[in-house]
Short mmCIF file of C-alpha atoms in Angstrom, two decimals:
data_model
loop_
_atom_site.label_atom_id
_atom_site.label_comp_id
_atom_site.label_asym_id
_atom_site.label_seq_id
_atom_site.Cartn_x
_atom_site.Cartn_y
_atom_site.Cartn_z
CA MET A 1 0.15 0.11 -0.12
CA ASN A 2 1.70 3.19 -1.14
CA TYR A 3 0.95 6.67 0.25
CA THR A 4 -1.79 7.78 -2.15
CA GLN A 5 -3.49 4.48 -1.49
CA LEU A 6 -3.32 4.61 2.18
CA VAL A 7 -4.66 8.42 2.11
CA ALA A 8 -7.54 7.20 0.14
CA ASN A 9 -8.18 4.07 2.33
CA ILE A 10 -8.14 6.35 5.48
CA GLN A 11 -10.81 8.81 4.12
CA ASN A 12 -12.91 5.81 2.70
CA PHE A 13 -12.90 3.65 5.53
CA LEU A 14 -14.01 6.42 7.88
CA GLU A 15 -16.30 8.06 5.12
CA ASP A 16 -14.65 11.44 6.01
CA ASP A 17 -12.95 13.61 3.25
CA SER A 18 -13.15 16.95 5.50
CA ALA A 19 -10.42 19.56 5.16
CA GLU A 20 -9.59 19.12 8.67
CA LEU A 21 -8.82 15.35 8.36
CA SER A 22 -7.14 15.99 5.01
CA ALA A 23 -4.80 18.56 6.62
CA SER A 24 -3.82 16.08 9.32
CA ILE A 25 -3.51 12.80 7.42
CA ASP A 26 0.49 13.20 7.28
CA GLN A 27 0.66 13.57 10.88
CA ILE A 28 -1.75 10.77 11.49
CA ILE A 29 0.28 8.55 9.36
CA ALA A 30 3.63 9.44 11.00
CA GLN A 31 2.17 8.77 14.49
CA ALA A 32 0.74 5.36 13.39
CA GLU A 33 4.11 4.46 12.11
CA GLU A 34 5.87 5.58 15.34
CA MET A 35 3.24 3.27 17.16
CA ILE A 36 4.15 0.33 14.97
CA PHE A 37 7.94 1.03 15.56
CA GLN A 38 7.23 0.99 19.30
CA ARG A 39 5.24 -2.18 19.11
CA LEU A 40 7.19 -4.13 16.47
CA PRO A 41 10.91 -2.88 16.97
CA ASN A 42 12.36 -6.08 15.61
CA LEU A 43 10.94 -5.96 12.24
CA PRO A 44 13.55 -6.24 9.51
CA CYS A 45 13.18 -2.86 8.20
CA PHE A 46 14.14 -1.40 11.40
CA ARG A 47 17.27 -3.26 11.77
CA LYS A 48 20.28 -1.18 10.56
CA THR A 49 24.29 -1.19 10.71
CA THR A 50 26.86 1.30 10.77
CA SER A 51 30.58 1.12 11.09
CA ALA A 52 33.66 3.29 11.30
CA SER A 53 37.33 3.35 12.42
CA LEU A 54 38.07 3.40 15.88
CA VAL A 55 39.88 6.69 17.05
CA GLN A 56 42.74 6.06 19.56
CA GLY A 57 42.11 7.60 22.84
CA THR A 58 38.28 8.25 21.99
CA ALA A 59 35.97 6.27 24.12
CA ASP A 60 32.55 7.81 22.97
CA TYR A 61 31.00 7.32 19.41
CA VAL A 62 27.85 8.56 18.28
CA VAL A 63 25.30 6.27 16.20
CA PRO A 64 23.46 8.59 14.39
CA ASP A 65 19.46 7.99 14.23
CA ALA A 66 19.82 4.92 16.65
CA ARG A 67 16.89 4.39 19.05
CA MET A 68 18.00 0.98 20.46
CA ILE A 69 21.55 -0.43 20.44
CA ARG A 70 21.19 -4.21 19.38
CA GLN A 71 25.10 -5.16 19.69
CA VAL A 72 28.51 -3.62 19.05
CA SER A 73 31.55 -5.41 17.81
CA VAL A 74 35.20 -4.49 17.16
CA ILE A 75 36.79 -5.95 14.02
CA THR A 76 40.50 -6.54 13.77
CA SER A 77 42.14 -8.33 10.71
CA ASN A 78 38.59 -9.10 9.46
CA VAL A 79 37.92 -10.89 12.89
CA ALA A 80 34.87 -9.53 14.76
CA SER A 81 34.70 -9.61 18.54
CA TYR A 82 31.43 -8.62 20.28
CA LEU A 83 31.60 -6.43 23.37
CA ASN A 84 29.69 -7.06 26.41
CA HIS A 85 26.77 -4.59 27.16
CA ARG A 86 27.09 -3.08 30.66
CA ILE A 87 25.56 0.09 32.11
CA ASP A 88 27.78 3.24 32.24
CA SER A 89 28.47 3.12 35.87
CA TYR A 90 29.83 -0.29 35.48
CA LEU A 91 32.16 1.07 32.86
CA ARG A 92 33.32 3.94 34.95
CA ASP A 93 34.12 1.40 37.82
CA TYR A 94 35.77 -1.07 35.52
CA TRP A 95 37.83 1.50 33.60
CA PRO A 96 38.11 4.86 35.95
CA ASN A 97 40.80 6.39 34.09
CA SER A 98 39.65 6.94 30.44
CA THR A 99 43.05 8.16 29.34
CA THR A 100 44.42 4.71 29.98
CA GLU A 101 44.15 2.73 26.66
CA GLY A 102 43.55 -0.78 25.66
CA VAL A 103 41.36 -3.27 23.70
CA PRO A 104 37.79 -2.67 23.97
CA GLU A 105 35.94 -5.33 25.81
CA MET A 106 32.41 -3.57 26.62
CA TYR A 107 30.19 -0.91 25.90
CA SER A 108 27.29 1.06 27.43
CA THR A 109 24.69 3.54 26.20
CA LYS A 110 25.95 6.77 27.42
CA THR A 111 23.27 9.44 26.03
CA ALA A 112 20.57 9.80 23.41
CA ALA A 113 19.79 13.08 21.59
CA ILE A 114 18.58 14.26 18.16
CA GLY A 115 21.91 13.52 16.64
CA GLY A 116 21.72 10.10 17.70
CA THR A 117 22.88 7.58 20.57
CA THR A 118 26.25 7.72 22.16
CA ILE A 119 28.15 4.58 23.18
CA THR A 120 31.02 4.37 25.49
CA LEU A 121 33.78 1.83 24.93
CA ALA A 122 35.90 0.39 27.61
CA PRO A 123 38.89 0.19 27.63
CA THR A 124 39.44 3.19 25.54
CA PRO A 125 40.62 2.08 22.22
CA ASP A 126 44.50 1.93 21.95
CA ALA A 127 44.74 1.87 18.15
CA THR A 128 43.40 2.86 14.97
CA THR A 129 43.87 -0.29 13.01
CA SER A 130 40.44 -1.62 13.98
CA THR A 131 37.09 -0.61 13.06
CA TYR A 132 33.83 -0.74 15.27
CA GLN A 133 30.41 -2.03 14.01
CA VAL A 134 27.17 -1.33 15.77
CA ASP A 135 23.83 -2.93 14.84
CA TYR A 136 21.03 -0.89 15.82
CA ILE A 137 17.27 -0.19 15.69
CA ALA A 138 15.81 2.86 14.09
CA PRO A 139 12.43 3.95 12.26
CA GLU A 140 12.45 3.48 8.60
CA THR A 141 11.68 6.66 6.18
CA GLY A 142 7.85 6.93 6.72
CA LEU A 143 5.33 7.48 3.87
CA SER A 144 4.76 10.83 2.57
CA SER A 145 4.10 12.82 -0.52
CA SER A 146 7.85 12.54 -1.21
CA ASN A 147 8.08 9.03 -0.25
CA ALA A 148 5.56 6.86 -1.81
CA ASN A 149 6.58 3.38 -0.51
CA SER A 150 7.85 1.90 2.69
CA TRP A 151 8.62 -1.73 3.87
CA ILE A 152 5.79 -1.48 6.37
CA GLY A 153 3.29 -0.25 3.50
CA ASP A 154 4.48 -3.12 1.11
CA ASN A 155 4.65 -5.80 3.67
CA ALA A 156 2.41 -5.11 6.79
CA GLU A 157 -0.60 -3.26 5.05
CA ASN A 158 -3.05 -4.50 7.64
CA VAL A 159 -0.95 -3.28 10.51
CA LEU A 160 -0.38 0.09 9.08
CA LEU A 161 -3.98 0.66 7.80
CA ALA A 162 -5.28 -0.44 11.30
CA ALA A 163 -2.87 1.83 13.14
CA CYS A 164 -3.77 4.78 10.75
CA LEU A 165 -7.41 4.42 11.23
CA TYR A 166 -7.11 4.15 14.92
CA GLU A 167 -5.16 7.34 15.16
CA ALA A 168 -7.44 9.07 12.58
CA SER A 169 -10.50 7.89 14.96
CA ALA A 170 -8.58 9.56 18.10
CA PHE A 171 -8.29 12.66 15.83
CA LEU A 172 -11.85 12.62 14.95
CA LYS A 173 -13.11 11.79 18.50
CA ALA A 174 -14.98 8.78 17.15
CA GLY A 175 -15.54 6.50 19.96
CA GLU A 176 -17.02 3.57 17.98
CA THR A 177 -14.48 3.35 15.31
CA LEU A 178 -11.67 4.11 17.95
CA SER A 179 -12.55 0.88 19.80
CA LEU A 180 -12.86 -1.11 16.58
CA TYR A 181 -9.64 -0.09 15.12
CA LYS A 182 -7.81 -0.43 18.28
CA THR A 183 -8.86 -4.08 18.42
CA GLN A 184 -7.97 -4.51 14.68
CA PHE A 185 -4.70 -3.11 15.35
CA ASP A 186 -3.89 -5.12 18.40
CA GLU A 187 -4.99 -8.39 16.42
CA ALA A 188 -2.83 -7.35 13.39
CA VAL A 189 0.13 -6.90 15.64
CA GLN A 190 -0.15 -10.36 17.10
CA LEU A 191 -0.42 -11.89 13.89
CA PHE A 192 2.82 -10.12 12.55
CA VAL A 193 4.68 -10.91 16.02
CA GLN A 194 3.83 -14.73 15.11
CA GLU A 195 5.10 -14.10 11.45
CA MET A 196 8.45 -12.64 12.84
CA GLN A 197 8.99 -15.43 15.24
CA ARG A 198 8.60 -17.87 12.25
CA ASP A 199 10.78 -15.60 10.30
CA TYR A 200 13.57 -15.49 12.75
CA ALA A 201 13.39 -19.20 13.92
CA ALA A 202 15.65 -21.73 11.98
CA GLU A 203 13.39 -24.62 10.68
CA TYR A 204 16.33 -26.96 11.17
CA ASN A 205 16.50 -26.21 15.07
CA GLY A 206 12.86 -25.26 15.77
CA GLY A 207 11.34 -28.30 13.78
CA LEU A 208 8.87 -26.04 11.89
#
């Protein structure tokens, strides 16, 4: 379901083509997509990876757009070593002098801001010959007049439409359809959770 189809479906399902609803549809879609992200953060479209060179003496690294960090690894001579995740106070206790350098063994999530999520490595990297790789979770680019298609729209139409109709019903203060589409959204999410469980399960090990 592309952007144009979604807008038409929202108006048709709710039988409302008022100027007020039309003017708010983009915001309704954005809120629905955010709700889907929060309910289904492990969808393939939200999984992203970034990598860069380590900087000697630098412990903090910003991961742009990251909402959740899945894992961090350090790659030396094409060999990846996954770091243990610890809270920041643990890292400060483990490596109190950040100017002392070594091979990173663990990381913590330090801060989150508009520019992304900052992670801290410990020990502080002692070389620039290695790279770090971060696997993280972040929303995909949402549907809009300038972005006609998305993974959610193409692969989870029922989830997206139900979420939009739920948000639109709240906007219109339509109690009957609000309850209806909340139920449909919850059911659609549960069905997609089951699909993702099958997607991430190995048939050989799971006996599917």
